[in-house]
Tab-separated table of C-alpha atoms in Angstrom:
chain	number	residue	atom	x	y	z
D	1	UNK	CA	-13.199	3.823	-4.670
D	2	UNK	CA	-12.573	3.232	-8.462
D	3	UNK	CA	-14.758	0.486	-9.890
D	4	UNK	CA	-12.779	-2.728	-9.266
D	5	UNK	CA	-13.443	-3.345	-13.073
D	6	UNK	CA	-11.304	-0.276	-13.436
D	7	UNK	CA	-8.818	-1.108	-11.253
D	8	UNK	CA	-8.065	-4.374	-12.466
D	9	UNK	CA	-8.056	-2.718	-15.932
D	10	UNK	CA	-5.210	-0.396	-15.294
D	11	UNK	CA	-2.513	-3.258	-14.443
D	12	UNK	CA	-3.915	-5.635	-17.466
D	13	UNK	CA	-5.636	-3.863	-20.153
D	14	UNK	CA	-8.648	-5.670	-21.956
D	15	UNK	CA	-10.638	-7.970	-20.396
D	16	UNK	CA	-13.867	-9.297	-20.943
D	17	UNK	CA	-16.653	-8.696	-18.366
D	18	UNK	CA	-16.867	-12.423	-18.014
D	19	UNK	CA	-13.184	-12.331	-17.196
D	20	UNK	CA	-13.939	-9.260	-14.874
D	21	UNK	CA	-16.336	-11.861	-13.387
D	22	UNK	CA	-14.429	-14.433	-12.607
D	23	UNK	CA	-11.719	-12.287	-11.264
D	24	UNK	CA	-13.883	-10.397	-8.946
D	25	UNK	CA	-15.780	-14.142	-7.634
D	26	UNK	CA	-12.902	-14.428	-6.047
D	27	UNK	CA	-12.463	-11.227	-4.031
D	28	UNK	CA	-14.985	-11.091	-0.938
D	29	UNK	CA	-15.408	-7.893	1.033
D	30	UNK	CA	-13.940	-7.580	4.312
D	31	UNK	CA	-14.134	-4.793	7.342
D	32	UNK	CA	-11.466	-3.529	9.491
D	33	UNK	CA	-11.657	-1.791	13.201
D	34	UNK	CA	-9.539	0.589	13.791
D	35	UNK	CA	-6.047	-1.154	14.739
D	36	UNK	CA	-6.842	-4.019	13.742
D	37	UNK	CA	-3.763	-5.868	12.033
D	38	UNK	CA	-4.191	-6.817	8.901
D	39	UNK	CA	-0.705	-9.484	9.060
D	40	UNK	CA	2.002	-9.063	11.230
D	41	UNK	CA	5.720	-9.204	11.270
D	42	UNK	CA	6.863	-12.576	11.482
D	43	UNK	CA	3.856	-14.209	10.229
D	44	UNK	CA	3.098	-15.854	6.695
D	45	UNK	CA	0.510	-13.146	4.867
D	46	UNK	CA	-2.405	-15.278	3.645
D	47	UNK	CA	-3.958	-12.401	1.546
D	48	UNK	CA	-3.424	-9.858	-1.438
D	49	UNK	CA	-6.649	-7.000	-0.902
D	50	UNK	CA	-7.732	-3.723	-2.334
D	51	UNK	CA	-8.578	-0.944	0.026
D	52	UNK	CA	-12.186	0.665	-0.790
D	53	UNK	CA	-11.531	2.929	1.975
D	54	UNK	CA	-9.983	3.877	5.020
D	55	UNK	CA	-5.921	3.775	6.078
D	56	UNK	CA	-3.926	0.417	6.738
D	57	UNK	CA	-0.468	1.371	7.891
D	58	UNK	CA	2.414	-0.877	6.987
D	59	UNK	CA	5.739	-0.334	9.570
D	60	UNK	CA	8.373	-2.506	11.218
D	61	UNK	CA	9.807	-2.064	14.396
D	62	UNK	CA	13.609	-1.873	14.606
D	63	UNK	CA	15.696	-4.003	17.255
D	64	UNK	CA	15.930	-0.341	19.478
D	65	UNK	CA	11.982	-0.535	19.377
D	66	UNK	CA	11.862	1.992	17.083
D	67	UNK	CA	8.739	1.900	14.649
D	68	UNK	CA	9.470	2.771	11.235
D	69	UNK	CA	6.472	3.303	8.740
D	70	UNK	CA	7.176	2.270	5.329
D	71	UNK	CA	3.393	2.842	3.971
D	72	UNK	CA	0.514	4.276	4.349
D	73	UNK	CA	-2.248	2.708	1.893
D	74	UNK	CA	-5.180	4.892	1.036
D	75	UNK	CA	-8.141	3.285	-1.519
D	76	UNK	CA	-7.535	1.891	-4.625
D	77	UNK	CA	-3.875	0.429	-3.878
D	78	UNK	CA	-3.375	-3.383	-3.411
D	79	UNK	CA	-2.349	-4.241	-0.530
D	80	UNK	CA	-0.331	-7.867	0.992
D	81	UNK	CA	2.718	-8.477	2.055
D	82	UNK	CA	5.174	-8.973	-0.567
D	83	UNK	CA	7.567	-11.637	0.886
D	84	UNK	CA	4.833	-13.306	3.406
D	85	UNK	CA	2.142	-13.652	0.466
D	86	UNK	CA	4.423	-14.053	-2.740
D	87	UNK	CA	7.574	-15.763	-1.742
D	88	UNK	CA	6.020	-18.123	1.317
D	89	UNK	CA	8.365	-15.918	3.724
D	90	UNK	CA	8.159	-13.923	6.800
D	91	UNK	CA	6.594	-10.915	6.825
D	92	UNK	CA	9.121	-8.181	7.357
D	93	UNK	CA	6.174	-5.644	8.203
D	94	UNK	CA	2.993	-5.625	10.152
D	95	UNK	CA	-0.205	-4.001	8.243
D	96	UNK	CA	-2.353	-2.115	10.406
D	97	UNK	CA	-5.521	-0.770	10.072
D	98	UNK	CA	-5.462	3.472	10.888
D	99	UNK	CA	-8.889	3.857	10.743
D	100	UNK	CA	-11.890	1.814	10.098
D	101	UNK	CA	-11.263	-0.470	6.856
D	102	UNK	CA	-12.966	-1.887	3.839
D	103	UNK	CA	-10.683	-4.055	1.556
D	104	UNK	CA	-12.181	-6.628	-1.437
D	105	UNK	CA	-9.399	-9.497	-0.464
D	106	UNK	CA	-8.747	-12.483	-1.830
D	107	UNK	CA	-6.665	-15.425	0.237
D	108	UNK	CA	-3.471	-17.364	-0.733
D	109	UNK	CA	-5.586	-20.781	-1.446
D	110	UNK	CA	-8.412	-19.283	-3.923
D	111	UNK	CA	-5.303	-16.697	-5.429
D	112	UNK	CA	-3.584	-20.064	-6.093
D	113	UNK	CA	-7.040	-21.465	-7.228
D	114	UNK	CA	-7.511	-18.684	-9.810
D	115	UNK	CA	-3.898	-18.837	-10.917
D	116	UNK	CA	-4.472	-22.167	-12.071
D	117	UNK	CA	-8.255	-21.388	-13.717
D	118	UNK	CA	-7.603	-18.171	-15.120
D	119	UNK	CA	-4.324	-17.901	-16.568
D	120	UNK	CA	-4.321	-14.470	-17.315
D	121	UNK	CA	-4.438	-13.494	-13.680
D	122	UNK	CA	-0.516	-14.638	-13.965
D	123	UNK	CA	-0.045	-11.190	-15.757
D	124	UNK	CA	-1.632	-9.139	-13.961
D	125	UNK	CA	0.455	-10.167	-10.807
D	126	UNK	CA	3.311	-9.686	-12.645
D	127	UNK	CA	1.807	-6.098	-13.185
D	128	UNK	CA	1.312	-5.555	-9.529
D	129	UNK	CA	4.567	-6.802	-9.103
D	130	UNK	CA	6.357	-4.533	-12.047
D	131	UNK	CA	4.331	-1.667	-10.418
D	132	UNK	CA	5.584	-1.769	-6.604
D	133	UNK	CA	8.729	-2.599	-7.901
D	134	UNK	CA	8.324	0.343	-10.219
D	135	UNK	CA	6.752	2.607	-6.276
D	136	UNK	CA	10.117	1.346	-4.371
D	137	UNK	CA	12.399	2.421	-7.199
D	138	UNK	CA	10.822	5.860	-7.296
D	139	UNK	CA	10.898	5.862	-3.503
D	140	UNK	CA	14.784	5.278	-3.642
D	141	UNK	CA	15.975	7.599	-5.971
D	142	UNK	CA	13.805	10.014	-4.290
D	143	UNK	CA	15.566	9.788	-1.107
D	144	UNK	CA	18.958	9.493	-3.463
D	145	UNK	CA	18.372	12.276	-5.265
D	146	UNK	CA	16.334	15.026	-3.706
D	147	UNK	CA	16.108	17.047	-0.473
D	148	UNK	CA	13.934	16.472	2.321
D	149	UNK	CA	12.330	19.457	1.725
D	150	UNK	CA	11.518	18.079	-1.724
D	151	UNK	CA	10.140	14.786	-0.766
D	152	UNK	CA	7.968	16.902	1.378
D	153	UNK	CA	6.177	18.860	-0.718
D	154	UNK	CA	6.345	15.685	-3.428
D	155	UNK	CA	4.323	13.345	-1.058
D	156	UNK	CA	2.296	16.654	0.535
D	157	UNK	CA	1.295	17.488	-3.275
D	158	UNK	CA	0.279	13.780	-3.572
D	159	UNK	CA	-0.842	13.105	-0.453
D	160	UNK	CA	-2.842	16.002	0.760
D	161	UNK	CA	-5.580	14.323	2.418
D	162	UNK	CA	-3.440	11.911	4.772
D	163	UNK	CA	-1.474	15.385	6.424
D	164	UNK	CA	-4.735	15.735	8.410
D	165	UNK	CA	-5.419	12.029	8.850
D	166	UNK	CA	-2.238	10.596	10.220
D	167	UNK	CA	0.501	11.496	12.867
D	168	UNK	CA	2.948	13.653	11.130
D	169	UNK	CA	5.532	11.491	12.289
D	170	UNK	CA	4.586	8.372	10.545
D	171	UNK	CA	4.453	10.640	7.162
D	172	UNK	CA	7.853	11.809	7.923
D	173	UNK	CA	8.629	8.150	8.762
D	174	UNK	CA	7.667	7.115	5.535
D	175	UNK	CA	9.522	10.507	3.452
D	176	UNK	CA	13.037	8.852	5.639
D	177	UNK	CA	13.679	11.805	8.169
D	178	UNK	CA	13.117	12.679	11.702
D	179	UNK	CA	9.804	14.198	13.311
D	180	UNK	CA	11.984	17.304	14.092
D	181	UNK	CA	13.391	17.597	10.551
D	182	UNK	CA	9.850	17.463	8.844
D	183	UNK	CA	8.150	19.969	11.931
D	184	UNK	CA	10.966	22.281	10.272
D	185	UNK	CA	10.155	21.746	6.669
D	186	UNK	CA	6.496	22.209	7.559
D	187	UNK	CA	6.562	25.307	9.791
D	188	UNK	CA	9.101	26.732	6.850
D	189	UNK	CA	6.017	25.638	4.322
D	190	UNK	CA	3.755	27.713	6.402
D	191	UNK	CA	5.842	30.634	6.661
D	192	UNK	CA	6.071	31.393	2.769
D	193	UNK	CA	2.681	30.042	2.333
């Protein structure tokens, strides 16, 4: 995992290692099992955390049953959910952990807390905020504008690592096609490999 100095760097710029302090008091370290859900659907989120390692899967199950994954977080990325932990909603997805988990997380009451101590913790939620809004737009004109083959070998060139971590089908899940569509795309990828 990046330094969490660094990673709170890249969404606000220049702060202070006293800042950096204060910011990271806040954040304790926390373990995952395997499985273990992180929120579910339906529930209130109560935390925003960063992954230091492992796989948290984010997915939703559709009224057929059907599970849908819409995420698969990997270190470094923040991870909450958006509506639950933001706008005092309902989740819309449950978080589970893939594999064993360690997150620095910080819950609603002391994010509230250092909102109110720290003001310039306002802008770098607004950062996180511009930034997934910045992931979702990217992840819709993907699917608008290019072929599944080339969301494939997109996420495959920046996603490596997770094709030998993860069922294939909640990566195809997460690229918007069928398992059968991406077992094509990927036996075609071996073929001219």
């Amino acid at each position: 995992m990046k330094n969490f100095d660094e990673l709170i760097q890249q969404y606000v710029g220049c702060l202070t290692s006293e800042e950096l302090s204060v910011i990271q008091s806040y954040f304790k370290e926390e373990k995952l099992n395997k499985n273990k859900i992180f929120t579910n659907s339906g529930e209130m989120c109560d935390k925003l955390s960063v992954v230091k390692s492992g796989i948290l899967r984010v997915f939703a199950l559709t009224e057929d049953g059907k599970e849908i994954t819409q995420w698969l977080s990997t270190k470094d990325f923040f991870i909450t959910e958006v509506m639950g932990f933001f706008f005092n909603q309902p989740n819309r997805w449950t978080i589970q952990a893939f594999t064993e988990v360690e997150l620095l997380s910080i819950s609603k009451t002391d994010y509230l807390k250092l909102c109110q101590k720290f003001p310039k913790w306002i802008e770098i939620e607004k950062q996180f905020i511009i930034k997934c809004f910045a992931m979702m737009e990217n992840r819709v004109f993907s699917h608008l504008s290019m072929t599944a083959e080339e969301r494939y070998n997109q996420y495959f060139e920046q996603n490596r690592e997770l094709f030998n971590q993860v069922p294939l089908q909640y990566i195809a899940s997460v690229l918007g096609m069928t398992p059968e569509t991406f077992s094509r795309i990927r036996k075609r990828q071996a073929e001219n490999s």
